[in-house]
Amino acid sequence: MPMKRIATGAALAAGALAATALAFAPTASAAVTPTSATITASCGLFGGGTATLTATQTSNTTATIELTSSAITTPLALSANSITSTLTMTNSTGANRVFSGTVNPAMAAGAAVDIGPLPGTVAVGDSLDFYQGSLKMVVFGITVTCTTSAAQSPGPFVFTTYTGS
């Protein structure tokens, strides 16, 4: 009997240690801050107004950015993945960063614009802002360019060491 109690006690102790280690294990964290920012964009025939940029860092060298806006609308119905988009973000620590792709949901005429998430390359330490950058969308062979005259709020996307999964 005493051997069974010792084995049970050892198993409980091992389980408690494992649970404690798991509790203190590093968890996936947002390596980019802030994760969203607001801009006021002017987008030609798509109109203009407030838009939200959402950044997600996927590794130390890759990230995605999505632009959504209920103020910026599409004048025509568009099918999914029909807008070729190039988002150029200024980088206060080096070369501008470009996020591009053909990623959008289907949108009815007059619908809110939703572009991305667009993949791109980043580096630890990058500080990216839409100000003095642009979003170029090619729709039916027509290029629509969005720009802004002010920095994004609350500030630029700053990329740090990625520790996620």
Coordinates of C-alpha atoms in Angstrom, one line a residue:
M1 CA 0.0 0.0 0.0
P2 CA 2.7 2.6 0.8
M3 CA 4.2 2.1 -2.7
K4 CA 0.8 2.9 -4.3
R5 CA 0.5 6.1 -2.2
I6 CA 4.0 7.2 -3.2
A7 CA 3.3 6.5 -6.9
T8 CA -0.1 8.4 -6.6
G9 CA 1.6 11.3 -4.8
A10 CA 4.4 11.4 -7.5
A11 CA 1.8 11.4 -10.3
L12 CA -0.1 14.3 -8.6
A13 CA 3.1 16.2 -8.1
A14 CA 4.1 15.7 -11.7
G15 CA 0.6 16.8 -12.9
A16 CA 0.8 19.9 -10.7
L17 CA 4.3 20.8 -12.1
A18 CA 3.1 20.3 -15.7
A19 CA 0.0 22.5 -15.1
T20 CA 2.3 25.2 -13.5
A21 CA 4.7 25.1 -16.5
L22 CA 1.8 25.4 -18.9
A23 CA 0.4 28.4 -17.0
F24 CA 3.7 30.2 -17.3
A25 CA 4.5 29.1 -20.9
P26 CA 4.7 32.0 -23.4
T27 CA 1.5 32.5 -25.3
A28 CA 1.0 33.8 -28.8
S29 CA 0.8 37.6 -28.6
A30 CA 0.2 40.4 -31.0
A31 CA 3.6 41.3 -32.3
V32 CA 2.3 44.4 -33.9
T33 CA 0.9 47.4 -32.0
P34 CA -1.6 48.8 -32.4
T35 CA -3.5 46.1 -34.2
S36 CA -5.9 48.6 -35.7
A37 CA -5.8 52.2 -36.7
T38 CA -8.1 54.8 -38.2
I39 CA -7.5 57.0 -41.3
T40 CA -9.5 59.4 -43.3
A41 CA -9.0 58.5 -46.9
S42 CA -10.0 60.1 -50.2
C43 CA -10.6 57.4 -52.9
G44 CA -11.7 59.2 -56.1
L45 CA -14.9 57.6 -57.5
F46 CA -15.2 55.3 -54.4
G47 CA -15.7 58.4 -52.3
G48 CA -13.9 59.0 -49.0
G49 CA -14.2 59.1 -45.3
T50 CA -13.1 57.2 -42.2
A51 CA -11.5 53.8 -42.7
T52 CA -10.0 51.2 -40.4
L53 CA -6.7 49.4 -41.1
T54 CA -6.2 46.1 -39.3
A55 CA -2.7 44.7 -39.1
T56 CA -1.8 41.1 -38.2
Q57 CA 1.8 39.9 -37.9
T58 CA 2.2 36.3 -39.0
S59 CA 6.0 35.9 -38.5
N60 CA 9.1 38.1 -38.1
T61 CA 9.0 38.7 -41.8
T62 CA 5.3 38.6 -42.8
A63 CA 2.1 40.4 -42.0
T64 CA -1.3 41.2 -43.4
I65 CA -3.3 44.5 -43.5
E66 CA -7.0 44.9 -44.1
L67 CA -8.8 48.1 -45.0
T68 CA -12.6 48.4 -44.1
S69 CA -14.8 51.4 -44.4
S70 CA -18.5 52.1 -44.4
A71 CA -17.8 55.6 -45.8
I72 CA -15.8 54.4 -48.8
T73 CA -18.2 52.5 -51.1
T74 CA -18.1 50.7 -54.4
P75 CA -20.1 52.3 -57.2
L76 CA -20.7 48.9 -58.8
A77 CA -21.3 45.4 -57.7
L78 CA -18.1 43.5 -57.4
S79 CA -17.5 39.7 -57.2
A80 CA -15.2 38.2 -54.6
N81 CA -11.5 38.5 -55.2
S82 CA -12.0 40.9 -58.2
I83 CA -10.1 43.9 -57.0
T84 CA -6.3 43.9 -57.4
S85 CA -5.0 45.9 -54.5
T86 CA -1.7 47.4 -53.7
L87 CA -1.3 49.0 -50.3
T88 CA 1.9 51.0 -49.8
M89 CA 2.7 52.0 -46.2
T90 CA 5.5 54.4 -45.4
N91 CA 8.1 53.1 -43.0
S92 CA 9.9 55.6 -40.7
T93 CA 12.6 53.0 -40.1
G94 CA 13.5 52.1 -43.7
A95 CA 12.0 51.3 -47.1
N96 CA 8.2 51.5 -47.7
R97 CA 6.4 48.3 -47.3
V98 CA 3.9 47.0 -49.9
F99 CA 1.0 44.7 -49.2
S100 CA -0.8 43.4 -52.3
G101 CA -3.2 40.8 -53.6
T102 CA -6.7 40.1 -54.9
V103 CA -8.6 39.6 -51.7
N104 CA -12.0 41.1 -51.2
P105 CA -15.5 39.7 -50.4
A106 CA -18.3 40.1 -52.9
M107 CA -19.7 43.6 -52.6
A108 CA -23.1 45.0 -53.9
A109 CA -23.2 48.4 -55.6
G110 CA -23.0 51.0 -52.8
A111 CA -21.6 48.5 -50.3
A112 CA -18.8 49.3 -47.8
V113 CA -15.3 48.6 -49.1
D114 CA -13.4 45.7 -47.6
I115 CA -10.0 45.0 -49.0
G116 CA -7.7 42.3 -47.7
P117 CA -6.2 41.0 -45.7
L118 CA -3.3 41.7 -48.1
P119 CA 0.0 39.9 -47.4
G120 CA 3.3 41.7 -47.3
T121 CA 6.8 41.6 -46.0
V122 CA 7.8 43.3 -42.7
A123 CA 10.9 43.4 -40.5
V124 CA 11.2 43.7 -36.7
G125 CA 11.3 47.4 -35.9
D126 CA 9.2 48.5 -38.9
S127 CA 7.0 51.5 -38.1
L128 CA 4.3 51.7 -40.8
D129 CA 1.8 54.5 -41.5
F130 CA -0.7 55.0 -44.3
Y131 CA 0.1 58.7 -44.3
Q132 CA 2.1 59.5 -47.5
G133 CA 1.4 55.9 -48.7
S134 CA -1.6 54.8 -50.8
L135 CA -4.0 52.1 -51.6
K136 CA -4.4 51.4 -55.4
M137 CA -7.3 49.3 -56.4
V138 CA -7.7 48.1 -60.0
V139 CA -11.4 47.4 -60.8
F140 CA -12.4 46.5 -64.4
G141 CA -9.1 48.0 -65.6
I142 CA -9.7 51.3 -63.8
T143 CA -7.3 52.3 -61.1
V144 CA -8.7 53.9 -58.0
T145 CA -6.2 55.5 -55.6
C146 CA -6.9 56.2 -51.9
T147 CA -4.7 58.7 -50.0
T148 CA -4.8 60.6 -46.7
S149 CA -3.6 63.9 -45.6
A150 CA -2.9 62.9 -42.0
A151 CA -1.2 60.3 -39.9
Q152 CA -3.2 57.2 -38.9
S153 CA -4.6 57.2 -35.3
P154 CA -3.6 56.1 -32.7
G155 CA -0.2 55.8 -34.5
P156 CA 1.9 53.7 -36.8
F157 CA 1.9 49.9 -36.8
V158 CA 5.1 48.9 -35.0
F159 CA 6.4 45.4 -35.6
T160 CA 8.3 43.5 -32.9
T161 CA 9.6 40.0 -32.5
Y162 CA 6.9 37.6 -33.3
T163 CA 6.2 34.9 -30.7
G164 CA 2.9 33.5 -32.0
S165 CA 2.1 30.2 -33.4

